[in-house]
Coordinates of C-alpha atoms (C1' of nucleotides) in Angstrom, one line a residue:
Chain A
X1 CA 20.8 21.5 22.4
X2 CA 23.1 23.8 20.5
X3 CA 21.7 25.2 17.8
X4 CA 24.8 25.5 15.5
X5 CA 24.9 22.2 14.9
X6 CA 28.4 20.9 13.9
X7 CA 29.2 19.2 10.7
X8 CA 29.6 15.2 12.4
X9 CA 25.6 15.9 12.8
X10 CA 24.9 16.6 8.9
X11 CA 27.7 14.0 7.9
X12 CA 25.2 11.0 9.5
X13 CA 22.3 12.3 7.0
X14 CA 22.1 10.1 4.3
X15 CA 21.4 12.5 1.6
X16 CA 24.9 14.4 2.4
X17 CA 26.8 10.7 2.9
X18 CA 30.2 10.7 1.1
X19 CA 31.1 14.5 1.3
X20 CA 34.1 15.8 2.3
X21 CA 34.4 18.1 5.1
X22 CA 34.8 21.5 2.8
X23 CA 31.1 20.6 1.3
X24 CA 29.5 19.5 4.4
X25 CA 30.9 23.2 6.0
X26 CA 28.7 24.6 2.6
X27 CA 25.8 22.7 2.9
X28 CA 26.0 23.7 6.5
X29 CA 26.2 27.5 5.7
X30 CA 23.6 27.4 3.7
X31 CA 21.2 25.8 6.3
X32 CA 18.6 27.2 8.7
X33 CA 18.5 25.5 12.3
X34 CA 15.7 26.5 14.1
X35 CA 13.5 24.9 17.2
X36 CA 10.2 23.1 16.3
X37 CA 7.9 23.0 19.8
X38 CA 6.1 20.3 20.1
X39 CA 2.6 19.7 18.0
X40 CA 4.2 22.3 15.3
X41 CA 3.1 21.7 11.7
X42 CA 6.1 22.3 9.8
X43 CA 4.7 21.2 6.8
X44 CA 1.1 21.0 5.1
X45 CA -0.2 18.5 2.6
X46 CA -0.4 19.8 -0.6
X47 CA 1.5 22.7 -0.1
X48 CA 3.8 23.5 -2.8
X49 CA 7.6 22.0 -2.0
X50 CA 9.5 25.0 -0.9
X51 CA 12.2 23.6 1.2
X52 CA 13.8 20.4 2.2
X53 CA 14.6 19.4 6.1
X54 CA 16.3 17.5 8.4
X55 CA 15.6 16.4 11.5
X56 CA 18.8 17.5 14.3
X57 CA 17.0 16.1 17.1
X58 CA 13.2 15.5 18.4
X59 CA 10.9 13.3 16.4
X60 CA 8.4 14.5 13.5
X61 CA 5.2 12.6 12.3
X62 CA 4.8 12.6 8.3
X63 CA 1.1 11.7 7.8
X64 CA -1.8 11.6 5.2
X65 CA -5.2 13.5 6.1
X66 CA -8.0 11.6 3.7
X67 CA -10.4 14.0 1.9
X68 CA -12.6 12.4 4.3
X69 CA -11.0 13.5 7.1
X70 CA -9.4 10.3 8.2
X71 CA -5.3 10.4 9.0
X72 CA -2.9 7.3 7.8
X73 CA 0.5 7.9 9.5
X74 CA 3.1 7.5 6.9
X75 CA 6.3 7.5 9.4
X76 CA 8.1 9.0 12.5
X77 CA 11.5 10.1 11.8
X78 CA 14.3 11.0 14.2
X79 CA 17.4 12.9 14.0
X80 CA 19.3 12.4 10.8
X81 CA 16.4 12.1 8.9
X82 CA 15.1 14.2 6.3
X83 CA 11.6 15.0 4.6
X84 CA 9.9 17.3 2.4
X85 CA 12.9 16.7 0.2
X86 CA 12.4 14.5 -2.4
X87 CA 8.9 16.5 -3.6
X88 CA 11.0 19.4 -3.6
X89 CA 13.6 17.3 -5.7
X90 CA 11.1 16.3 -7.8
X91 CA 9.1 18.9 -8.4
X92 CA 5.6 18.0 -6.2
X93 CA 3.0 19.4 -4.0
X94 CA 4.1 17.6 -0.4
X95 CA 2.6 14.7 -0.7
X96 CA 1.8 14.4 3.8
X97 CA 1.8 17.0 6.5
X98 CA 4.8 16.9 9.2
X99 CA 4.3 17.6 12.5
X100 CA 6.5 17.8 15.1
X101 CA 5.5 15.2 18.5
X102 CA 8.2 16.6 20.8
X103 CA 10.2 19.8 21.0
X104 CA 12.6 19.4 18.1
X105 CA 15.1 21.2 16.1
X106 CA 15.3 20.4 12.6
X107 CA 18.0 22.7 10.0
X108 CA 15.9 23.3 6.8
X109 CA 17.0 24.6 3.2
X110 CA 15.5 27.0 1.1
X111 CA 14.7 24.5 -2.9
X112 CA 17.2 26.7 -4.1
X113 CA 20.1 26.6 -1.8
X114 CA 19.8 23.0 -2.0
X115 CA 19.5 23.4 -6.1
X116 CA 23.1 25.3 -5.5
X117 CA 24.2 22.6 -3.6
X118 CA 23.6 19.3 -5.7
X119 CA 24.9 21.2 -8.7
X120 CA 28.2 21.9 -6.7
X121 CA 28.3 18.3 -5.3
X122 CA 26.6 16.2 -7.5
X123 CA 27.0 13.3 -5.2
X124 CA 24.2 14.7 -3.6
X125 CA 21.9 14.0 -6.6
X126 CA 23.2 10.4 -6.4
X127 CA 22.1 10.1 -2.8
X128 CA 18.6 11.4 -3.8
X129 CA 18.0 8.7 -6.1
X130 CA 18.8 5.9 -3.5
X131 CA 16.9 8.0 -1.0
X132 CA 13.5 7.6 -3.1
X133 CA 14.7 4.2 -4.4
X134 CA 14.9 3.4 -0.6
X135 CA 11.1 5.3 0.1
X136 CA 9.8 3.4 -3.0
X137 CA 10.4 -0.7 -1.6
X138 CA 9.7 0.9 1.7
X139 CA 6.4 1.3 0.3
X140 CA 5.4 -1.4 -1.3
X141 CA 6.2 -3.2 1.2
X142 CA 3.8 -1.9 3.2
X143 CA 1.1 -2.1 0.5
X144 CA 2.1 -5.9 0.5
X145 CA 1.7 -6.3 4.1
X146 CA -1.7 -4.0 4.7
X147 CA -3.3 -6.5 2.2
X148 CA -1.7 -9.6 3.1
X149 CA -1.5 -9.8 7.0
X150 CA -3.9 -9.3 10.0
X151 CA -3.8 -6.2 12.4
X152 CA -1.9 -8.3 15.1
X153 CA 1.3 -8.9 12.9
X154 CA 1.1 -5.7 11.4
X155 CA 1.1 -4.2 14.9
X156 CA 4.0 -6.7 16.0
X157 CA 6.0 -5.7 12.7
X158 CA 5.8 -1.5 13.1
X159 CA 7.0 -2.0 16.9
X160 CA 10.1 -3.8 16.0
X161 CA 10.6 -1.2 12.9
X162 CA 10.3 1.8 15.5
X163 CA 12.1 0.1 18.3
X164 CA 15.1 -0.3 15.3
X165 CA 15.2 3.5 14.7
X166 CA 13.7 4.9 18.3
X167 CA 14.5 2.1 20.6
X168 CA 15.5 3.4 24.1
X169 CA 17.1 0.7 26.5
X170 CA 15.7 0.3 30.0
X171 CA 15.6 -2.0 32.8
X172 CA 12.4 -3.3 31.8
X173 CA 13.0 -3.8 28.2
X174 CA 13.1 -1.7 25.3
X175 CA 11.2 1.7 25.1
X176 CA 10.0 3.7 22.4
X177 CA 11.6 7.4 23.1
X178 CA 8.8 9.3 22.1
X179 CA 4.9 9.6 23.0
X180 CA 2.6 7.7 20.6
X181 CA -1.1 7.1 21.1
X182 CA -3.3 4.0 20.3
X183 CA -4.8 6.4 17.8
X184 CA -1.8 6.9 16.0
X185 CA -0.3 3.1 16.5
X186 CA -3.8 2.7 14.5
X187 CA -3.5 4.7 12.2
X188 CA -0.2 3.5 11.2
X189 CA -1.3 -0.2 10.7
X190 CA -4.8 0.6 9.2
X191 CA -6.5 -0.4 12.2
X192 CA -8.8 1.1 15.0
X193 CA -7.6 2.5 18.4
X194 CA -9.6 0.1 19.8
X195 CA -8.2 -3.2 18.0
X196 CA -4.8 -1.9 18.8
X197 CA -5.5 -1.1 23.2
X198 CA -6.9 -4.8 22.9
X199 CA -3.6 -6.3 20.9
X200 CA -1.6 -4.5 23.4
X201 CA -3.5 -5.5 26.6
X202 CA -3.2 -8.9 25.2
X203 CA 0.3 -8.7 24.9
X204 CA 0.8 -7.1 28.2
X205 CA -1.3 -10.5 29.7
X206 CA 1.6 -12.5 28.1
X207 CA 4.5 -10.1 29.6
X208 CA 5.2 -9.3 25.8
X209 CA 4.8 -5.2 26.1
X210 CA 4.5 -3.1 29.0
X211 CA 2.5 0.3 28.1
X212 CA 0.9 3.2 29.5
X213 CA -0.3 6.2 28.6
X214 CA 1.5 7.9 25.0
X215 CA 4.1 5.2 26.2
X216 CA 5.1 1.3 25.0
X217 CA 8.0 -0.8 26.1
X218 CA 8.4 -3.8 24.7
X219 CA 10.1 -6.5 27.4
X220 CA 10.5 -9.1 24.5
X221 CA 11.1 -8.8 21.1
X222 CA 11.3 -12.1 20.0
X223 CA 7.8 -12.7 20.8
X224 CA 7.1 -9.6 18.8
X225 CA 8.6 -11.3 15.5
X226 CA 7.4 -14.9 16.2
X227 CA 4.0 -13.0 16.2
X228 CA 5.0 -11.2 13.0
X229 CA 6.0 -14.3 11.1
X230 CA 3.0 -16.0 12.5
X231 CA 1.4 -17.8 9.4
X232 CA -2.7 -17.9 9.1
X233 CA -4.7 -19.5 11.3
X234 CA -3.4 -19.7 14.6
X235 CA -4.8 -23.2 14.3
X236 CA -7.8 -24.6 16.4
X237 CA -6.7 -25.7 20.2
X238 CA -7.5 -29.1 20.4
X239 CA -11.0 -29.6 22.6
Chain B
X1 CA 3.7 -4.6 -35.7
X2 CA 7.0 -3.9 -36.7
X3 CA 10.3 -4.3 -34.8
X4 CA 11.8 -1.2 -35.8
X5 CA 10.0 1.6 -33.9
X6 CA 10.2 5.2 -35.0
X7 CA 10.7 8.5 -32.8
X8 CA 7.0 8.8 -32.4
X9 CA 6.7 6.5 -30.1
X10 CA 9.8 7.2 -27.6
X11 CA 8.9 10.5 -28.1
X12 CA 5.9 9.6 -26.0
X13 CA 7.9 7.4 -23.2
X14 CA 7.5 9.9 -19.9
X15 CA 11.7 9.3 -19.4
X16 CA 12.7 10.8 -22.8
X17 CA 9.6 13.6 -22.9
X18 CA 11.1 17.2 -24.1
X19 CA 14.1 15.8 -25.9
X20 CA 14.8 16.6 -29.1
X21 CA 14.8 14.6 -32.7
X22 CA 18.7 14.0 -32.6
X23 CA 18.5 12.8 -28.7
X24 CA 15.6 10.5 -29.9
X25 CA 17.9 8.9 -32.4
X26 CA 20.3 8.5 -29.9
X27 CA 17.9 6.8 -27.3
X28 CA 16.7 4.5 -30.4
X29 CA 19.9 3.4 -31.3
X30 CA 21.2 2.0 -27.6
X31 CA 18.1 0.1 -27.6
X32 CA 16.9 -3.3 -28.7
X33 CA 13.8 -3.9 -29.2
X34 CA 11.9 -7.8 -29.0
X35 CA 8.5 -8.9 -29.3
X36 CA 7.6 -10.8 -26.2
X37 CA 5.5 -13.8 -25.9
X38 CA 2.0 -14.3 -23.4
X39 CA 3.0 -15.5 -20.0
X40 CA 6.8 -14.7 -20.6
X41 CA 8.4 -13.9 -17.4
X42 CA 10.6 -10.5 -18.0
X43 CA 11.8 -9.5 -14.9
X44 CA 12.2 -11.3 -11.5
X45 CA 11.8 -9.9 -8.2
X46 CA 15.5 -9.5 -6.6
X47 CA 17.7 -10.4 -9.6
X48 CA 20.1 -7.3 -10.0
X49 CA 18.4 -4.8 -12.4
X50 CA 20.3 -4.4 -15.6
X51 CA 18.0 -3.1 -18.1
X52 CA 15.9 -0.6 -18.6
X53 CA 12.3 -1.6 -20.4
X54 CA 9.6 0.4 -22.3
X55 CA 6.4 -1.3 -23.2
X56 CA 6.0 -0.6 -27.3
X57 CA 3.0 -2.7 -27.6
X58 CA 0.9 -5.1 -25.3
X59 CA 0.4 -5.1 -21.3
X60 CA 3.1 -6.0 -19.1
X61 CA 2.2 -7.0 -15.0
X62 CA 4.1 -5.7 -12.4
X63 CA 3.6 -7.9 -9.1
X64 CA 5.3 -9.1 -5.8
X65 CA 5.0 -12.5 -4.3
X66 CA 5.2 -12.5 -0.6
X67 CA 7.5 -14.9 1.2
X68 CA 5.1 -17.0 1.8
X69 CA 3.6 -17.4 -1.5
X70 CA 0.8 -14.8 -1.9
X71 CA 0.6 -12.2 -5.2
X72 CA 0.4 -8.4 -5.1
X73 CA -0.1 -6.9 -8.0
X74 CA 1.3 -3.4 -8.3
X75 CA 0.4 -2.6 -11.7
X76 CA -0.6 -2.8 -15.5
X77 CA 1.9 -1.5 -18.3
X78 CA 0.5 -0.5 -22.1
X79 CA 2.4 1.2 -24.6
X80 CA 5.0 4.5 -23.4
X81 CA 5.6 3.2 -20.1
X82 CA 8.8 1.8 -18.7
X83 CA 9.5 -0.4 -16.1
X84 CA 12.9 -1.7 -14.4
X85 CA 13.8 2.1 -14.9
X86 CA 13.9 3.1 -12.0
X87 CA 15.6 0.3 -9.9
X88 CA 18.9 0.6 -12.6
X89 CA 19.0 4.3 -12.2
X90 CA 18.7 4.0 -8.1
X91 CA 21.2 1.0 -8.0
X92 CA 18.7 -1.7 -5.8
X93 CA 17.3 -5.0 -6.9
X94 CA 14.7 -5.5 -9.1
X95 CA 11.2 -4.8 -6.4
X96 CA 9.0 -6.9 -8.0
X97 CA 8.1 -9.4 -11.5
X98 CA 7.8 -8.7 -15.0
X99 CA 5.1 -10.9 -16.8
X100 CA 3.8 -10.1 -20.5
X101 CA -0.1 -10.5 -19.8
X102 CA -0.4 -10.7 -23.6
X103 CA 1.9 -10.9 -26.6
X104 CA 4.2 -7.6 -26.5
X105 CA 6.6 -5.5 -28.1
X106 CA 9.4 -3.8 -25.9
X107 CA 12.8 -1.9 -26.4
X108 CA 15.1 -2.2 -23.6
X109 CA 18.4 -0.6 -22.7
X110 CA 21.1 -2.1 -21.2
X111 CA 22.5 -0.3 -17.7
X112 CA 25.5 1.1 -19.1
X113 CA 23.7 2.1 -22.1
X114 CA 21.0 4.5 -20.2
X115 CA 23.8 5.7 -18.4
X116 CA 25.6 7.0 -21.4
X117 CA 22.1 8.4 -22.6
X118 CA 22.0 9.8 -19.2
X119 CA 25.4 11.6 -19.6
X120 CA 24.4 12.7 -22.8
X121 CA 21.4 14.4 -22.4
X122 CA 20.7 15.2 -18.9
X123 CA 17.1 15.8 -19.3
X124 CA 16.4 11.9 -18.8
X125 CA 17.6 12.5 -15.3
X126 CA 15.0 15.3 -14.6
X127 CA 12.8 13.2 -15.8
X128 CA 13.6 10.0 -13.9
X129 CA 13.0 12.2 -11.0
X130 CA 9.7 13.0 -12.0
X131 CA 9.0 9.6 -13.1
X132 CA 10.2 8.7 -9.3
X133 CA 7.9 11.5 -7.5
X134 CA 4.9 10.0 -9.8
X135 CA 5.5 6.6 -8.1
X136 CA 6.0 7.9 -5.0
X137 CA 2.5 9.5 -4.9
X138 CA 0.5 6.5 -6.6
X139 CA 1.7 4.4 -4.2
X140 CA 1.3 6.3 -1.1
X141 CA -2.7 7.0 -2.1
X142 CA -2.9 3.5 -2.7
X143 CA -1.6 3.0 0.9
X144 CA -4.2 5.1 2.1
X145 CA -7.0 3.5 -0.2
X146 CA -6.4 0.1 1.2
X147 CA -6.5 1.0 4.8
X148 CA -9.7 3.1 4.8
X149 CA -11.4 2.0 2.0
X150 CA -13.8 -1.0 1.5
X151 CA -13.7 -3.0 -1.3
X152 CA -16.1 -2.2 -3.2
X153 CA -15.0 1.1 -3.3
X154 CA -11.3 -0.2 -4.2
X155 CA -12.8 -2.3 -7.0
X156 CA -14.3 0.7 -8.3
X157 CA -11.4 2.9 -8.2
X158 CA -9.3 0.8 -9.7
X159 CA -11.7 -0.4 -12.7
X160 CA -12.0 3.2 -13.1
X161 CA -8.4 3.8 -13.3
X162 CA -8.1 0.7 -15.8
X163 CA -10.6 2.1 -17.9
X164 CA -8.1 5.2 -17.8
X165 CA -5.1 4.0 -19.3
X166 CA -6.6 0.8 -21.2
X167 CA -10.5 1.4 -22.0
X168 CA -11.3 1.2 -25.7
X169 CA -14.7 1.9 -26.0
X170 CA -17.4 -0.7 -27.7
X171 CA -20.9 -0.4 -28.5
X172 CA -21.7 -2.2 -24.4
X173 CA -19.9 0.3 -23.2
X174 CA -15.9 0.8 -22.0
X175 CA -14.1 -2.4 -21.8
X176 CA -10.6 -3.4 -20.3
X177 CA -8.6 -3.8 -23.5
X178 CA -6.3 -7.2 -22.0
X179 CA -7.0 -10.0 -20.0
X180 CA -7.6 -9.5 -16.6
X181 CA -8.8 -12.6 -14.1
X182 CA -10.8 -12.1 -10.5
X183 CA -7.9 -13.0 -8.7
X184 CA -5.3 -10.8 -10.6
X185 CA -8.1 -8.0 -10.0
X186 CA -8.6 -9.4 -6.1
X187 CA -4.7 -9.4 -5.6
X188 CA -4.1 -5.6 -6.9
X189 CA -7.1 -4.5 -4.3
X190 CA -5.9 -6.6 -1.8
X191 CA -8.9 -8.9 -1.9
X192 CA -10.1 -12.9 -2.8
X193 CA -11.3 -13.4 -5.8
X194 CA -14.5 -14.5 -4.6
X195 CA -15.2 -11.1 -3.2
X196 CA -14.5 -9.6 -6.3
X197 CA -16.6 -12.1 -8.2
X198 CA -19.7 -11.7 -5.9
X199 CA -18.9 -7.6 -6.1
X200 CA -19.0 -8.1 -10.0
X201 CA -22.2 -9.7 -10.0
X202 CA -23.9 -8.0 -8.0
X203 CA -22.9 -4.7 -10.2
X204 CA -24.1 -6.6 -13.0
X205 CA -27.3 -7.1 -11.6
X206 CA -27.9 -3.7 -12.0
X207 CA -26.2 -3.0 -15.6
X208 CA -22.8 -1.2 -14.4
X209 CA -20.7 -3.3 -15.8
X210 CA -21.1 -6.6 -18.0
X211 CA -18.0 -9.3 -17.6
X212 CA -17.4 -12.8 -18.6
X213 CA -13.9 -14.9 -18.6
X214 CA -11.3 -12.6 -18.4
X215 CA -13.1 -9.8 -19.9
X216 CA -14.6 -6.7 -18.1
X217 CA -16.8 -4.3 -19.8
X218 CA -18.0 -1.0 -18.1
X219 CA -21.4 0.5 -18.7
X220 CA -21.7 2.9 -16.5
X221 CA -18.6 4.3 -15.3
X222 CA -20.6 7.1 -13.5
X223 CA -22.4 4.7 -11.2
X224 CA -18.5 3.1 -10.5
X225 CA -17.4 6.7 -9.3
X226 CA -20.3 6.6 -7.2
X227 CA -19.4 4.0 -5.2
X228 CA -15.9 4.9 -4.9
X229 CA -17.0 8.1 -3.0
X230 CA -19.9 6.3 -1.4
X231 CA -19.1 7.5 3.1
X232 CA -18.9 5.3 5.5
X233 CA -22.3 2.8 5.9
X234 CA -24.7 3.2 3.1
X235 CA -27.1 3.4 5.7
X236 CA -29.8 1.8 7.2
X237 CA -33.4 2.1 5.3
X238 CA -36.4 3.5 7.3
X239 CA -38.3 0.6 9.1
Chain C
dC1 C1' -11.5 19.8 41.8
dG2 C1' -13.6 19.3 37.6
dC3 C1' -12.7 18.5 33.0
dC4 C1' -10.7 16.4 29.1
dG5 C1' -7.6 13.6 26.5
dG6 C1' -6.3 9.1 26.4
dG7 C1' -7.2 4.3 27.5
dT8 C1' -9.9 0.0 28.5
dT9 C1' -13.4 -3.2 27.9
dG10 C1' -17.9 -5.4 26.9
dA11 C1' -21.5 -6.5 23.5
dG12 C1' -23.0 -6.9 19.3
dC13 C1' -22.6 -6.6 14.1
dT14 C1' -20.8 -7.3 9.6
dG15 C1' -17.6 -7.3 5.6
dA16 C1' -15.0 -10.3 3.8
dG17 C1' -12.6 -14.5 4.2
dT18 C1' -12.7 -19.8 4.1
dC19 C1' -14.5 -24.1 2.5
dA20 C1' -16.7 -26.5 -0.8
dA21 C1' -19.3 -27.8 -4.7
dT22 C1' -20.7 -26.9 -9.4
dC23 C1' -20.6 -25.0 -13.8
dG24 C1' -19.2 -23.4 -18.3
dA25 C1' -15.8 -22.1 -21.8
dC26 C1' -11.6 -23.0 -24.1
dG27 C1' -8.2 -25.4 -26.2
dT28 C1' -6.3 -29.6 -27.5
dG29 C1' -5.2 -34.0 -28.9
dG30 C1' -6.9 -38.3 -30.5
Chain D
dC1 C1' -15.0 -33.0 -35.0
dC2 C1' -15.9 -34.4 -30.6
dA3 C1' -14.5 -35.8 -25.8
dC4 C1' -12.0 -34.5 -22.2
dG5 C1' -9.3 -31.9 -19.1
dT6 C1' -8.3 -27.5 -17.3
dC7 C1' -8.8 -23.1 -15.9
dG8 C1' -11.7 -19.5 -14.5
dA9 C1' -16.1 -18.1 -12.5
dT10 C1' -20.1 -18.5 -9.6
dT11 C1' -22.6 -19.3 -5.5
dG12 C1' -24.0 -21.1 -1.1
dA13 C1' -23.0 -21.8 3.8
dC14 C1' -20.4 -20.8 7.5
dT15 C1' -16.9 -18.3 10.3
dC16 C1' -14.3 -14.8 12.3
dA17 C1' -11.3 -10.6 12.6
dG18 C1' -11.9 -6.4 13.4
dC19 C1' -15.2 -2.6 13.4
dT20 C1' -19.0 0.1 15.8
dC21 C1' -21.4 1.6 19.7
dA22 C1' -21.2 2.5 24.3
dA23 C1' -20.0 2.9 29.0
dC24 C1' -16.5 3.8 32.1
dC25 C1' -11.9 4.7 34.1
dC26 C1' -7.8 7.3 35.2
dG27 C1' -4.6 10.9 35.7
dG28 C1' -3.0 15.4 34.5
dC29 C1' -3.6 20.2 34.0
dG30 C1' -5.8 24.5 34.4

DNA sequence: CGCCGGGTTGAGCTGAGTCAATCGACGTGG
DNA sequence: CCACGTCGATTGACTCAGCTCAACCCGGCG
């Protein structure tokens, strides 16, 4: 993993989408690259909004610490992705902490480089706007779920989301390419370690997941969203 | 109430904060302002958003329905603040319903008129931002609220933040200055109304609040922030 | 080779949901 | 002005999903 990342990397990053090559060579330029070992914080909750990142390659955890010392997982992002952005965009303490779950490399930018950059390609601006428009139904569509579903299609629904943006093909189905505990698959949903080791085991009975330690493959996915569409009551077996 | 607002209230709207006298004119002029009747349906989750709303009098309810036929209520609107906004300025579909809870002035803007405003005095965009961030953050806490709070403690927090930004006090005590029903209050904590009606009791049993049909008055909004921090179990007594 | 982080699983417990019946307050039309 | 219908609220009885508590297992890693 280089890490002078060429311009088709940055052109996939939705914030930079529509530049032409002489402003994704300046954006570039005034980018840091640098490597992110694993279980690095890159960024703390509440922090002021200093500089906006991308992720190049690796994956990063964005998540919330509770004044009570609980965590809720906000989201895993992969390469292409960025974060911190938008509260530096709009003016913020970081609203989550970021940490990194493999070795990574990200390319960061100091607020006012990128300030530089949107006022010579305002396009970027633009792009913000749909970025948070974007994080915004993301959101609330989460809010609806958490109060309107049960663990086990909540569970069903976030594997298919990260098999969509993480999904490694194997011979035994499809995997998710980085390490994730119960704790965190928990954490994610709203929903105890334990709930989700017995969903999973479940599953695994039926030949739906296959998982070990830090590690999930899912052998078939449209079990996963019959389970996720799954209305109420299971209904009562008949005696 | 008349139809014809003046400065002093847009001056208040968050989007248009910081402008100056002329600009307000300006921002006046491109919008029309309509009285709104109870139960009229303003918006409608996934039409196309072409206008941009401001509450000038009244309470306006912002809520989802699920696929399958469930309510989430995202929020309550009074006077100064906007909705629609940000879905014209971000270019998606409208997120979520529009409902006047109680009869209601608004001024509204069409699209291409807030985008002349826009061009005009680029402040609004700052603002939007802002505006954007704000949403960002309320929704991410409620996120976190729903999945490691009980409800009790939600129902707290959220009378409290009702008594915020629509308590008028009365000799009883605060009360909740619109129409509000158990369910509407069950589906913004992500509850059934009957839990929030047996939660309701009980806190009247012991003087915190006082409620009849549609009507919620607070007492003791110190024993309400109480329970919202209230740990884990309250705790076994001594045998 | 012993420890520790992660996982599994059993046995309760309980917060909150479901089902169901009843009640009271409005509003409305005769 | 009163009778009725409707909508919201209350309350009891029961159920159950998911949590807590707890014991135990397993496989790396130092």
């Amino acid at each position: 993993m280089p890490l002078t990342p060429d311009r088709s990397l940055i052109a996939k990053i939705d914030l930079f989408s529509g530049l032409d090559a002489d402003a994704l060579d300046d954006v570039v330029r005034r980018g840091h690259t640098r490597r992110l070992p694993k279980d690095m914080q890159v960024l703390v909750q509440g922090d002021p909004a200093t500089t906006c990142h991308a992720v190049i390659d690796g994956r990063i955890k964005i998540s919330q610490t509770t004044p009570d010392g609980g965590q809720v997982v906000l989201r895993y992002l992969g390469p292409g992705e960025m974060y911190g952005t938008l509260a530096v965009l709009m003016g913020i303490p970081l609203p989550a902490d970021a940490i990194a779950v493999v070795d990574s490399v990200e390319i960061y930018w100091p607020a006012a480089a990128m300030a530089d950059l949107i006022e010579r390609h305002p396009k970027i601006a633009l792009a913000s706007s749909r970025l948070a428009g974007g994080r915004l139904v993301d959101l609330q569509t989460r809010l609806r779920e958490v109060t309107t579903e049960r663990v086990e299609q909540r569970l069903a629904r976030t594997l298919l989301r990260m098999l969509g943006q993480a999904g490694r093909r194997t011979a035994e189905g499809v995997e998710i390419d980085f390490p994730i505990t119960r704790q965190e698959l928990g954490e994610m949903i709203g929903a105890t370690l334990h709930t989700v080791s017995r969903t999973l085991s479940a599953w695994e009975e039926h030949g739906i997941v296959e998982s070990s330690r830090r590690r999930i493959v899912v052998r078939d996915p449209d079990a996963l969203a019959a389970i996720a569409e799954e209305p109420r009551p299971p209904a009562a077996a008949a005696p």
